[in-house]
Coordinates of C-alpha atoms in Angstrom, one line a residue:
Chain H
M15 CA 17.2 -42.2 31.8
H16 CA 17.2 -39.2 29.5
D17 CA 16.7 -41.4 26.5
Y18 CA 13.8 -43.4 27.9
S19 CA 10.4 -43.5 26.2
L20 CA 7.4 -42.4 28.1
D21 CA 6.3 -46.0 28.6
R22 CA 9.8 -46.8 30.0
L23 CA 9.7 -43.8 32.3
A24 CA 6.2 -44.8 33.6
Q25 CA 7.4 -48.3 34.2
G26 CA 10.5 -47.0 36.1
L27 CA 8.2 -44.8 38.2
R28 CA 5.7 -47.5 38.9
E29 CA 8.3 -50.1 39.8
G30 CA 10.2 -47.7 42.1
E31 CA 13.4 -47.8 40.0
F32 CA 13.4 -44.0 40.4
S33 CA 11.0 -41.5 41.9
S34 CA 9.4 -38.6 40.1
V35 CA 11.4 -36.2 42.4
E36 CA 14.6 -37.9 41.3
L37 CA 13.6 -37.9 37.7
T38 CA 12.5 -34.2 37.8
R39 CA 15.7 -33.3 39.7
S40 CA 17.9 -34.9 37.0
Y41 CA 16.1 -33.0 34.2
L42 CA 16.3 -29.7 36.1
D43 CA 20.0 -30.3 36.6
R44 CA 20.4 -31.0 32.9
I45 CA 18.5 -27.8 32.1
S46 CA 20.7 -25.7 34.4
A47 CA 23.9 -27.3 33.1
L48 CA 23.2 -27.4 29.4
D49 CA 20.5 -24.8 28.4
G50 CA 23.0 -22.0 28.4
Q51 CA 24.0 -23.4 25.0
Y52 CA 20.5 -23.6 23.5
N53 CA 18.2 -21.1 25.2
A54 CA 15.3 -23.5 25.0
F55 CA 13.6 -22.4 28.2
I56 CA 12.3 -18.9 29.0
T57 CA 11.1 -19.8 32.6
V58 CA 12.0 -22.7 34.8
D59 CA 10.3 -23.0 38.3
E60 CA 12.4 -25.6 40.1
E61 CA 10.5 -25.4 43.4
A62 CA 7.0 -25.8 41.8
A63 CA 8.4 -28.7 39.6
L64 CA 9.7 -30.6 42.6
A65 CA 6.5 -30.0 44.6
A66 CA 4.5 -31.4 41.7
A67 CA 6.9 -34.3 41.5
A68 CA 6.5 -35.0 45.2
E69 CA 2.7 -35.0 44.8
A70 CA 3.1 -37.4 41.8
D71 CA 5.2 -39.7 43.9
Q72 CA 2.4 -39.9 46.5
R73 CA -0.1 -40.7 43.7
L74 CA 2.3 -43.4 42.4
A75 CA 2.5 -44.9 45.9
T76 CA -1.3 -45.2 46.1
G77 CA -1.5 -46.9 42.7
D78 CA -3.7 -44.0 41.4
A79 CA -1.4 -43.2 38.5
T80 CA -1.9 -42.5 34.8
A81 CA 0.5 -43.1 31.9
L82 CA 1.9 -39.6 32.6
T83 CA 2.0 -39.4 36.4
G84 CA 5.3 -38.2 37.6
I85 CA 6.7 -37.6 34.0
P86 CA 8.4 -34.2 33.5
I87 CA 7.2 -32.1 30.6
A88 CA 8.1 -28.8 29.0
H89 CA 5.4 -26.5 27.8
K90 CA 5.6 -24.0 25.0
D91 CA 5.3 -20.6 26.6
I92 CA 2.0 -19.9 24.7
F93 CA -0.1 -22.0 27.1
C94 CA -1.4 -20.2 30.1
T95 CA -0.1 -21.7 33.4
R96 CA -1.6 -20.5 36.6
S97 CA 0.9 -18.7 38.7
L98 CA 3.7 -19.3 36.2
R99 CA 4.7 -16.5 33.9
T100 CA 3.4 -17.0 30.3
S101 CA 5.3 -14.6 28.0
C102 CA 4.4 -16.0 24.5
G103 CA 8.0 -14.9 23.6
S104 CA 6.9 -11.2 23.8
R105 CA 7.9 -8.2 25.8
M106 CA 4.1 -7.5 25.8
L107 CA 3.6 -10.4 28.1
D108 CA 6.9 -10.4 29.9
N109 CA 5.1 -9.7 33.2
F110 CA 2.0 -11.8 32.6
V111 CA 1.2 -14.4 35.2
P112 CA -2.0 -16.0 34.2
P113 CA -4.8 -16.4 36.7
Y114 CA -5.9 -19.7 35.1
D115 CA -4.6 -22.8 33.3
A116 CA -5.1 -23.6 29.7
T117 CA -7.3 -26.7 29.2
L118 CA -4.4 -28.7 27.8
I119 CA -2.3 -27.7 30.9
Q120 CA -5.2 -28.6 33.2
K121 CA -5.6 -32.0 31.6
L122 CA -1.9 -32.8 31.8
N123 CA -1.7 -31.5 35.4
Q124 CA -4.6 -33.7 36.4
A125 CA -2.9 -36.7 34.8
G126 CA 0.1 -36.0 37.1
A127 CA 2.6 -34.7 34.6
V128 CA 5.3 -32.4 36.1
I129 CA 5.9 -29.0 34.5
L130 CA 9.7 -28.4 34.1
G131 CA 9.3 -25.0 32.6
K132 CA 8.1 -22.9 29.7
T133 CA 9.9 -23.1 26.4
N134 CA 11.2 -20.4 24.1
M135 CA 9.3 -19.6 20.9
D136 CA 8.9 -17.0 18.2
E137 CA 6.9 -14.0 19.5
F138 CA 3.2 -14.8 19.4
A139 CA 4.1 -18.0 17.4
M140 CA 5.0 -15.9 14.4
G141 CA 8.1 -17.2 12.8
S142 CA 9.9 -20.2 11.3
S143 CA 13.3 -20.0 13.0
N144 CA 12.7 -19.0 16.7
E145 CA 14.7 -15.8 16.0
N146 CA 11.7 -13.6 16.7
S147 CA 11.7 -14.2 20.4
Y148 CA 12.0 -11.3 22.9
Y149 CA 14.2 -13.7 24.9
G150 CA 16.7 -14.3 22.1
P151 CA 17.0 -17.1 19.6
V152 CA 17.1 -20.8 20.4
R153 CA 20.0 -22.8 19.0
N154 CA 19.6 -26.1 17.4
P155 CA 21.3 -28.9 19.5
W156 CA 22.5 -30.6 16.3
N157 CA 24.5 -27.5 15.4
T158 CA 24.3 -24.5 17.6
E159 CA 25.1 -22.2 14.6
T160 CA 21.8 -23.2 13.0
V161 CA 18.1 -22.4 13.9
P162 CA 15.9 -25.0 15.6
G163 CA 12.9 -24.0 13.4
G164 CA 9.9 -22.2 14.7
S165 CA 7.7 -21.2 16.2
S166 CA 7.9 -24.1 18.7
G167 CA 11.7 -24.0 18.6
G168 CA 12.3 -24.2 22.3
S169 CA 10.2 -27.3 22.7
A170 CA 11.9 -29.0 19.8
A171 CA 15.4 -28.2 21.1
A172 CA 14.5 -29.2 24.6
V173 CA 13.4 -32.7 23.5
A174 CA 16.3 -33.1 21.1
A175 CA 18.8 -32.2 23.7
G176 CA 17.3 -34.4 26.4
L177 CA 16.2 -31.5 28.6
A178 CA 12.7 -32.9 28.7
P179 CA 11.3 -36.3 27.7
V180 CA 8.3 -34.7 26.0
A181 CA 7.0 -31.2 25.2
T182 CA 3.9 -29.4 23.9
G183 CA 3.8 -27.1 20.9
T184 CA 1.3 -25.3 18.7
D185 CA 1.1 -25.3 15.0
T186 CA -0.6 -22.5 13.0
G187 CA 1.4 -23.0 9.7
G188 CA 4.0 -25.7 10.6
S189 CA 5.2 -24.6 14.0
I190 CA 5.2 -28.1 15.5
R191 CA 6.2 -30.0 12.3
Q192 CA 9.0 -27.8 11.0
P193 CA 11.0 -27.5 14.3
A194 CA 10.4 -31.2 14.8
A195 CA 12.0 -31.8 11.4
F196 CA 14.9 -29.5 12.1
C197 CA 15.7 -31.0 15.5
G198 CA 15.2 -34.7 14.6
I199 CA 12.1 -35.4 16.7
T200 CA 8.5 -36.5 16.1
G201 CA 5.8 -33.9 16.2
L202 CA 2.0 -34.1 15.6
K203 CA -0.3 -31.4 14.6
P204 CA -3.8 -32.8 15.2
T205 CA -6.9 -32.0 13.2
Y206 CA -8.2 -28.5 13.8
G207 CA -10.4 -28.6 16.9
R208 CA -9.1 -31.9 18.2
V209 CA -7.2 -30.3 21.2
S210 CA -8.7 -27.4 23.1
R211 CA -7.5 -23.9 22.3
L212 CA -8.7 -22.4 25.6
G213 CA -5.8 -20.7 27.3
M214 CA -3.5 -20.9 24.3
V215 CA -2.6 -17.4 23.4
A216 CA -4.4 -16.9 20.1
Y217 CA -2.5 -16.1 16.9
A218 CA -4.8 -17.2 14.0
S219 CA -7.9 -18.8 15.5
S220 CA -9.1 -20.7 12.5
L221 CA -5.6 -22.3 12.1
D222 CA -4.1 -22.7 15.6
Q223 CA -3.8 -26.2 17.0
A224 CA -1.9 -27.7 19.9
G225 CA 0.0 -31.0 19.8
P226 CA 2.8 -33.1 21.2
M227 CA 6.5 -33.0 20.4
A228 CA 8.4 -36.1 21.4
R229 CA 11.0 -38.7 20.7
S230 CA 8.7 -41.1 19.0
A231 CA 5.3 -41.6 17.5
K232 CA 4.3 -43.8 20.4
D233 CA 5.1 -41.0 22.9
C234 CA 3.0 -38.7 20.8
A235 CA 0.1 -41.2 21.0
V236 CA 0.5 -41.4 24.8
M237 CA 0.2 -37.6 25.0
M238 CA -2.8 -37.5 22.6
N239 CA -4.7 -39.8 24.9
T240 CA -4.6 -37.1 27.6
I241 CA -4.8 -33.9 25.6
A242 CA -7.4 -34.6 22.9
G243 CA -11.1 -34.1 23.3
H244 CA -14.0 -31.7 23.3
D245 CA -13.8 -28.7 25.6
P246 CA -17.1 -26.9 26.2
A247 CA -15.1 -23.8 26.9
D248 CA -13.7 -23.7 23.3
S249 CA -16.5 -23.3 20.9
T250 CA -14.4 -24.5 17.9
S251 CA -13.3 -27.7 19.6
A252 CA -14.5 -30.9 17.9
Q253 CA -17.0 -33.2 19.4
E254 CA -15.8 -36.4 17.6
V255 CA -15.2 -39.3 19.9
V256 CA -11.6 -39.6 21.1
P257 CA -10.1 -43.0 20.2
D258 CA -7.3 -44.8 22.1
Y259 CA -4.3 -43.5 20.1
C260 CA -2.1 -46.3 21.4
A261 CA -4.5 -49.1 20.4
N262 CA -3.7 -49.8 16.8
L263 CA 0.0 -48.7 16.6
E264 CA 1.2 -52.3 15.7
Q265 CA -1.4 -52.9 13.0
P266 CA 0.5 -53.7 9.8
L267 CA 0.6 -51.2 6.9
E268 CA -0.3 -53.8 4.3
G269 CA -2.2 -52.2 1.5
L270 CA -2.0 -48.6 2.9
R271 CA -2.1 -46.2 0.0
I272 CA 0.3 -43.3 0.3
G273 CA 0.0 -40.4 -2.2
L274 CA 3.1 -38.4 -3.1
P275 CA 2.0 -34.9 -4.3
R276 CA 4.1 -34.0 -7.3
E277 CA 3.9 -30.3 -6.2
Y278 CA 5.9 -31.3 -3.0
F279 CA 8.8 -32.9 -4.9
G280 CA 9.6 -30.2 -7.4
E281 CA 11.6 -27.0 -7.6
G282 CA 12.9 -25.7 -4.3
L283 CA 13.5 -29.1 -2.7
Q284 CA 17.1 -29.5 -1.6
G285 CA 18.7 -32.5 -3.4
D286 CA 20.1 -34.3 -0.3
V287 CA 16.7 -33.9 1.5
A288 CA 14.9 -35.4 -1.5
Q289 CA 17.3 -38.4 -1.4
V290 CA 16.6 -39.0 2.3
I291 CA 12.8 -38.7 1.7
D292 CA 13.0 -41.2 -1.2
A293 CA 14.8 -43.7 1.0
A294 CA 12.3 -43.3 3.8
L295 CA 9.4 -43.8 1.3
K296 CA 11.1 -47.0 0.1
E297 CA 11.1 -48.2 3.7
L298 CA 7.4 -47.5 4.0
E299 CA 6.9 -49.5 0.8
K300 CA 8.8 -52.4 2.4
L301 CA 6.4 -52.2 5.3
G302 CA 3.5 -52.9 2.9
A303 CA 2.5 -49.4 1.8
K304 CA 1.6 -48.7 -1.9
L305 CA 3.0 -45.4 -3.2
Q306 CA 1.4 -43.5 -6.0
E307 CA 1.7 -40.0 -7.4
V308 CA -1.1 -37.5 -6.7
S309 CA -1.6 -33.9 -7.4
L310 CA -2.7 -30.9 -5.3
P311 CA -3.3 -28.5 -8.2
H312 CA -3.9 -25.4 -6.0
S313 CA -0.7 -25.7 -4.1
A314 CA 0.7 -22.4 -5.5
L315 CA -2.1 -20.6 -3.6
T316 CA -1.1 -21.9 -0.3
I317 CA 1.5 -19.4 0.8
P318 CA -0.4 -16.3 -0.4
A319 CA -3.7 -17.5 1.2
Y320 CA -2.0 -18.3 4.5
Y321 CA -0.1 -15.0 4.6
I322 CA -3.4 -13.1 4.3
I323 CA -5.6 -15.2 6.6
A324 CA -3.1 -15.7 9.4
P325 CA -2.1 -12.0 9.6
A326 CA -5.8 -10.9 9.3
E327 CA -6.8 -13.1 12.2
A328 CA -3.7 -12.0 14.1
S329 CA -4.4 -8.3 13.7
T330 CA -7.8 -9.0 15.2
N331 CA -6.6 -11.2 18.0
L332 CA -3.7 -9.0 19.0
S333 CA -6.0 -5.9 19.3
R334 CA -6.6 -7.1 22.9
F335 CA -3.1 -6.0 24.0
D336 CA -4.0 -2.4 24.9
G337 CA -2.0 -1.8 28.1
V338 CA -5.2 -1.7 30.2
R339 CA -6.0 -5.1 31.6
Y340 CA -2.8 -7.0 31.7
G341 CA 0.6 -7.1 30.1
H342 CA 3.0 -4.3 29.2
R343 CA 1.9 -0.7 29.6
C344 CA 4.1 2.3 28.5
E345 CA 5.3 4.8 31.1
D346 CA 3.4 8.0 31.7
P347 CA 0.9 8.0 28.8
A348 CA -0.2 11.5 27.7
D349 CA -3.7 10.3 26.8
L350 CA -5.6 7.1 25.9
H351 CA -4.3 7.2 22.2
D352 CA -0.8 7.5 23.4
L353 CA -1.3 4.7 25.9
Y354 CA -2.5 2.3 23.1
T355 CA 0.0 3.2 20.4
R356 CA 3.1 3.5 22.5
T357 CA 2.3 0.3 24.6
R358 CA 1.9 -1.6 21.3
E359 CA 5.0 0.0 19.7
E360 CA 7.1 -1.0 22.7
G361 CA 5.5 -4.4 23.4
F362 CA 5.5 -6.0 20.0
G363 CA 8.6 -7.0 17.9
A364 CA 9.2 -6.3 14.3
E365 CA 7.6 -9.4 12.7
V366 CA 4.5 -9.2 14.9
K367 CA 4.1 -5.5 13.8
R368 CA 4.4 -6.5 10.2
R369 CA 1.8 -9.2 10.5
I370 CA -0.6 -6.8 12.3
L371 CA -0.2 -4.2 9.6
V372 CA -0.6 -6.7 6.7
G373 CA -3.7 -8.1 8.4
T374 CA -5.2 -4.7 9.1
Y375 CA -4.6 -3.8 5.5
A376 CA -6.2 -7.0 4.2
L377 CA -9.3 -6.4 6.4
S378 CA -9.6 -2.6 5.7
A379 CA -12.4 -1.0 3.7
G380 CA -11.8 -1.4 0.0
Y381 CA -9.4 -4.3 0.3
Y382 CA -11.5 -6.9 2.2
D383 CA -12.9 -8.6 -1.0
A384 CA -9.6 -8.5 -2.9
Y385 CA -7.6 -10.0 0.0
Y386 CA -9.4 -11.6 2.8
K387 CA -12.4 -13.0 1.0
K388 CA -10.2 -14.1 -1.9
A389 CA -7.9 -15.9 0.5
Q390 CA -10.9 -17.7 2.1
Q391 CA -12.1 -18.8 -1.3
A392 CA -8.6 -20.1 -2.2
R393 CA -8.6 -21.9 1.2
R394 CA -11.7 -23.9 0.1
L395 CA -10.0 -24.8 -3.2
I396 CA -6.9 -26.0 -1.3
R397 CA -9.0 -28.1 1.1
Q398 CA -10.9 -29.6 -1.8
D399 CA -7.6 -30.7 -3.4
F400 CA -6.9 -32.8 -0.3
L401 CA -10.5 -34.2 -0.1
D402 CA -10.1 -35.3 -3.7
C403 CA -6.8 -36.9 -3.0
F404 CA -8.1 -38.8 0.0
E405 CA -10.6 -40.4 -2.4
Q406 CA -7.6 -42.2 -3.9
V407 CA -5.1 -42.6 -1.1
D408 CA -5.1 -43.1 2.7
L409 CA -2.2 -40.8 3.5
I410 CA -0.1 -38.1 1.8
A411 CA 3.7 -38.1 2.3
G412 CA 6.5 -35.7 1.4
P413 CA 9.3 -33.6 2.9
T414 CA 8.3 -31.5 6.0
T415 CA 10.7 -28.7 4.8
P416 CA 12.5 -27.9 1.6
G417 CA 15.9 -28.0 3.4
T418 CA 17.6 -28.8 6.7
A419 CA 18.1 -26.3 9.5
F420 CA 19.5 -23.1 8.1
A421 CA 22.1 -20.8 9.7
L422 CA 21.1 -18.3 12.4
G423 CA 20.6 -14.9 10.7
A424 CA 20.4 -16.4 7.2
K425 CA 16.8 -15.3 6.6
T426 CA 16.1 -12.6 9.2
A427 CA 16.6 -9.8 6.7
D428 CA 14.0 -11.0 4.3
P429 CA 10.6 -11.9 5.7
V430 CA 9.4 -13.4 2.4
A431 CA 12.3 -15.8 2.2
M432 CA 11.4 -16.9 5.8
Y433 CA 7.7 -17.4 4.7
L434 CA 8.8 -19.7 1.9
E435 CA 10.2 -22.1 4.5
D436 CA 6.6 -23.1 5.3
V437 CA 5.7 -24.2 1.8
Y438 CA 4.9 -27.8 2.6
T439 CA 3.4 -27.3 6.1
L440 CA 0.9 -24.5 5.6
A441 CA -1.7 -26.4 3.7
A442 CA -2.6 -28.8 6.5
N443 CA -3.6 -25.8 8.7
L444 CA -5.6 -24.1 5.9
A445 CA -7.4 -27.5 5.3
G446 CA -7.6 -28.3 9.0
L447 CA -5.9 -31.7 8.5
P448 CA -3.7 -33.6 10.9
G449 CA 0.0 -33.8 10.0
L450 CA 3.0 -35.4 11.5
S451 CA 6.7 -35.0 11.0
M452 CA 9.2 -37.7 11.9
P453 CA 12.9 -38.1 11.5
A454 CA 13.6 -39.7 8.1
G455 CA 17.4 -39.6 8.0
L456 CA 20.3 -37.2 8.0
A457 CA 21.5 -34.9 5.2
D458 CA 25.0 -33.6 5.8
G459 CA 24.7 -34.6 9.4
M460 CA 21.4 -32.7 10.0
P461 CA 18.0 -34.2 10.5
V462 CA 15.4 -34.4 7.7
G463 CA 11.7 -34.7 8.5
L464 CA 9.2 -36.8 6.6
Q465 CA 5.7 -35.3 6.7
L466 CA 2.6 -37.4 6.7
L467 CA -0.8 -35.9 6.2
A468 CA -4.1 -37.7 6.8
P469 CA -7.8 -37.0 6.5
H470 CA -9.6 -35.1 9.3
F471 CA -9.5 -37.0 12.6
A472 CA -7.3 -39.8 11.2
E473 CA -4.4 -39.1 13.6
Q474 CA -4.3 -42.8 14.5
R475 CA -3.3 -43.6 10.9
L476 CA -0.4 -41.1 11.1
L477 CA 0.8 -42.4 14.4
Q478 CA 0.5 -46.1 13.3
T479 CA 2.5 -45.4 10.1
A480 CA 5.2 -43.5 12.0
H481 CA 5.4 -46.0 14.8
L482 CA 5.9 -48.9 12.4
F483 CA 8.5 -46.9 10.5
Q484 CA 10.2 -46.3 13.8
Q485 CA 10.1 -50.1 14.7
T486 CA 12.2 -50.9 11.6
T487 CA 14.4 -47.8 11.4
D488 CA 16.4 -46.0 14.1
W489 CA 16.5 -42.4 12.8
H490 CA 14.3 -41.2 15.7
Q491 CA 17.0 -42.6 18.1
H492 CA 19.8 -40.6 16.6
R493 CA 21.0 -37.8 18.9
P494 CA 22.9 -34.6 18.3
A495 CA 26.7 -35.1 18.9
G496 CA 27.5 -34.8 22.5
I497 CA 24.0 -35.7 23.7
K498 CA 24.6 -39.3 24.8
A499 CA 22.1 -41.8 26.1
G500 CA 22.3 -42.0 29.9
G501 CA 22.7 -38.3 30.4
Q502 CA 26.2 -36.9 30.5
S503 CA 26.9 -34.6 27.7
Chain I
M10 CA 0.8 -3.8 -5.5
A11 CA 3.2 -1.2 -4.0
I12 CA 2.1 0.3 -0.8
E13 CA 2.7 4.0 -0.2
Q14 CA 4.0 5.4 3.0
D15 CA 0.9 7.4 3.8
E16 CA -1.1 4.2 3.4
I17 CA 1.1 2.5 6.0
E18 CA 0.6 5.4 8.3
K19 CA -3.1 5.1 7.9
I20 CA -3.2 1.3 8.6
A21 CA -0.8 1.8 11.5
E22 CA -3.3 4.3 13.0
L23 CA -6.1 1.8 12.5
A24 CA -4.0 -0.9 14.3
R25 CA -3.1 1.6 17.0
L26 CA 0.6 1.0 16.4
R27 CA 3.1 3.9 16.6
I28 CA 5.7 3.7 13.9
P29 CA 8.9 5.6 14.8
P30 CA 9.8 8.0 11.9
G31 CA 13.1 6.3 11.4
E32 CA 11.5 2.9 10.7
I33 CA 8.9 3.8 8.1
N34 CA 11.2 3.4 5.0
E35 CA 12.3 -0.1 5.9
L36 CA 8.8 -1.0 6.9
T37 CA 7.4 0.2 3.5
E38 CA 10.0 -1.9 1.7
R39 CA 9.2 -5.0 3.8
L40 CA 5.4 -4.7 3.4
T41 CA 5.7 -4.1 -0.3
G42 CA 7.6 -7.4 -0.5
I43 CA 5.0 -9.3 1.5
L44 CA 2.1 -7.8 -0.5
A45 CA 3.8 -8.8 -3.7
L46 CA 3.9 -12.4 -2.4
V47 CA 0.2 -12.4 -1.4
D48 CA -0.9 -10.7 -4.6
Q49 CA -0.1 -13.9 -6.4
L50 CA -3.6 -14.8 -5.2
Q51 CA -5.2 -12.4 -7.6
A52 CA -4.5 -14.7 -10.5
A53 CA -6.6 -17.5 -9.1
D54 CA -10.0 -18.1 -10.5
T55 CA -12.3 -18.2 -7.4
S56 CA -15.5 -17.3 -9.1
G57 CA -18.5 -19.1 -7.5
V58 CA -16.3 -20.5 -4.6
E59 CA -17.8 -19.9 -1.2
P60 CA -15.3 -18.4 1.3
M61 CA -14.2 -20.8 4.0
S62 CA -13.8 -19.5 7.5
N63 CA -13.6 -22.9 9.4
P64 CA -11.8 -25.9 8.0
L65 CA -14.5 -28.3 9.2
D66 CA -17.3 -25.9 8.2
A67 CA -18.4 -26.1 11.8
V68 CA -21.0 -23.7 13.1
Q69 CA -21.0 -21.8 16.3
L70 CA -22.0 -24.1 19.2
L71 CA -24.6 -22.9 21.6
R72 CA -24.8 -23.7 25.3
P73 CA -27.7 -23.4 27.7
D74 CA -28.2 -19.7 28.8
A75 CA -27.1 -20.4 32.4
V76 CA -24.5 -18.8 34.7
T77 CA -21.5 -21.1 34.8
E78 CA -18.7 -18.7 35.8
S79 CA -18.1 -17.1 39.2
N80 CA -16.9 -13.5 39.6
Q81 CA -13.1 -13.5 39.6
R82 CA -12.6 -9.7 39.4
D83 CA -9.9 -9.6 42.1
A84 CA -7.8 -12.4 40.4
F85 CA -8.1 -10.7 37.0
Q86 CA -7.4 -7.2 38.3
A87 CA -4.4 -8.4 40.3
I88 CA -2.5 -8.5 37.0
A89 CA -3.7 -5.2 35.6
P90 CA -1.2 -2.3 35.3
A91 CA -3.5 0.2 37.2
V92 CA -6.8 -0.4 39.0
E93 CA -8.7 1.5 41.7
E94 CA -11.8 0.3 43.6
G95 CA -12.4 -2.5 41.1
L96 CA -12.0 -0.3 38.0
Y97 CA -9.3 -0.2 35.4
L98 CA -7.5 3.1 35.2
V99 CA -6.7 4.8 32.0
P100 CA -5.6 8.4 31.2
R101 CA -8.3 11.0 31.4
V102 CA -10.5 10.8 28.2
I103 CA -12.9 13.7 28.9
E104 CA -11.4 17.0 29.9

């Protein structure tokens, strides 16, 4: 059961093979038995989960069920859930119980999905290893001495370890794709604005995007059918028509042109990762795709532009945490200034403080033009590179990350080394493009992710390509040692 | 560009972040490293390029000027650290 696809689970529920209460109970039992090893969850509310499952069972009985009714799901702890603590991995929000649901949560609840709990993450989604969480690091189920990636590390680990059939994540610079790669699952970052940001704690508003993290491209497509769409309450959400993401999954790849940016295959890419990527690309070629080299000449600007724009927006967004309306407040403030500065000193962790300071610096008088404006200009150049490429090819492919999951603690002493981890994923956020990471093979026993990037709103093409790859290969079905199909570990 | 300690103290004040005295040296070192990374941008030729703030070049959407929300003050203040008679409490500002 813990290896079933969403379709298979929905079938089992519809046909009465198991009830949602039974299914939910079995996942809750797995979480309580196994999550001590991984720390993937921050909050699990068993009672609420079982109540939602019982409600789903009633809906299933009346035939009023959707593709997700009764299916347990884990949510990144960045999405506001009414009456369920939403910490965002921070001491600042350790006591925060939202009075409303994020739009994504509302849609999934309405579809009948059952919330198992809230998953661990880098504080305020700032990090690439899940080591910046107030609740401690998450461990990678493939090797618990390594990181699961970040910032959606808890969601990735939960799916990889079979603690949830599917999860949600958010991606500001790779935070869905990089942990998906490290944990051997499939993750989709949709086009900017495709999924509502309402009720998703803001990090960098012009980059943030929510998406599914699952065992397969098909499961991601099922999720997209529920979560995508315009939200009048999110002024940046896109108004484009939402297609049926499951409709063209089986359409052959014949003639699909895939561009391989030479900048993504050069220095810095680990040799055994490059080999796995090459083999996966050959597989895509066998499926009918045509590979050709392309160039993204402004790639070198990606990391610097991102690490100005994201901190600048973060410094603005995080100014709302002032100890007055919700969240942490310091004890016995002497005056208002002391209330603000001490609340923020105590509430935020080291990486969040660094990004707030870098962002404040980049936006401050005398530096705005040299940093923020310059980065926004570079951002346009980076996007133009992609638009030019998509004149020649239908998709872009390459490694999701330069290496496989690294050891816990290996990069915590050097923020810059950690930032370089995101070298292949950041550009999609700057350009607003959809991107997907899928398991492409193993290097030294650890999962390698292949990243596919598509033009704006071409998520279907990503899902179709990944789905066909997953029909002829079984990398997405590999599980960490000890995580067996059928449940017992 | 190296950043000086007094500059960090200034931006920390702008960001309303207290930096404990024992942490300022390490923070200066870290921020100097990050700024060296982002300074690579200075070499880029961006003359004549319009800054991009939205990846889809979308403009702000407008909605009809009508009341759509109800007053939820009680629900919002239930999670506040200190409230009284519908008001948020902060330390005395005016002596």
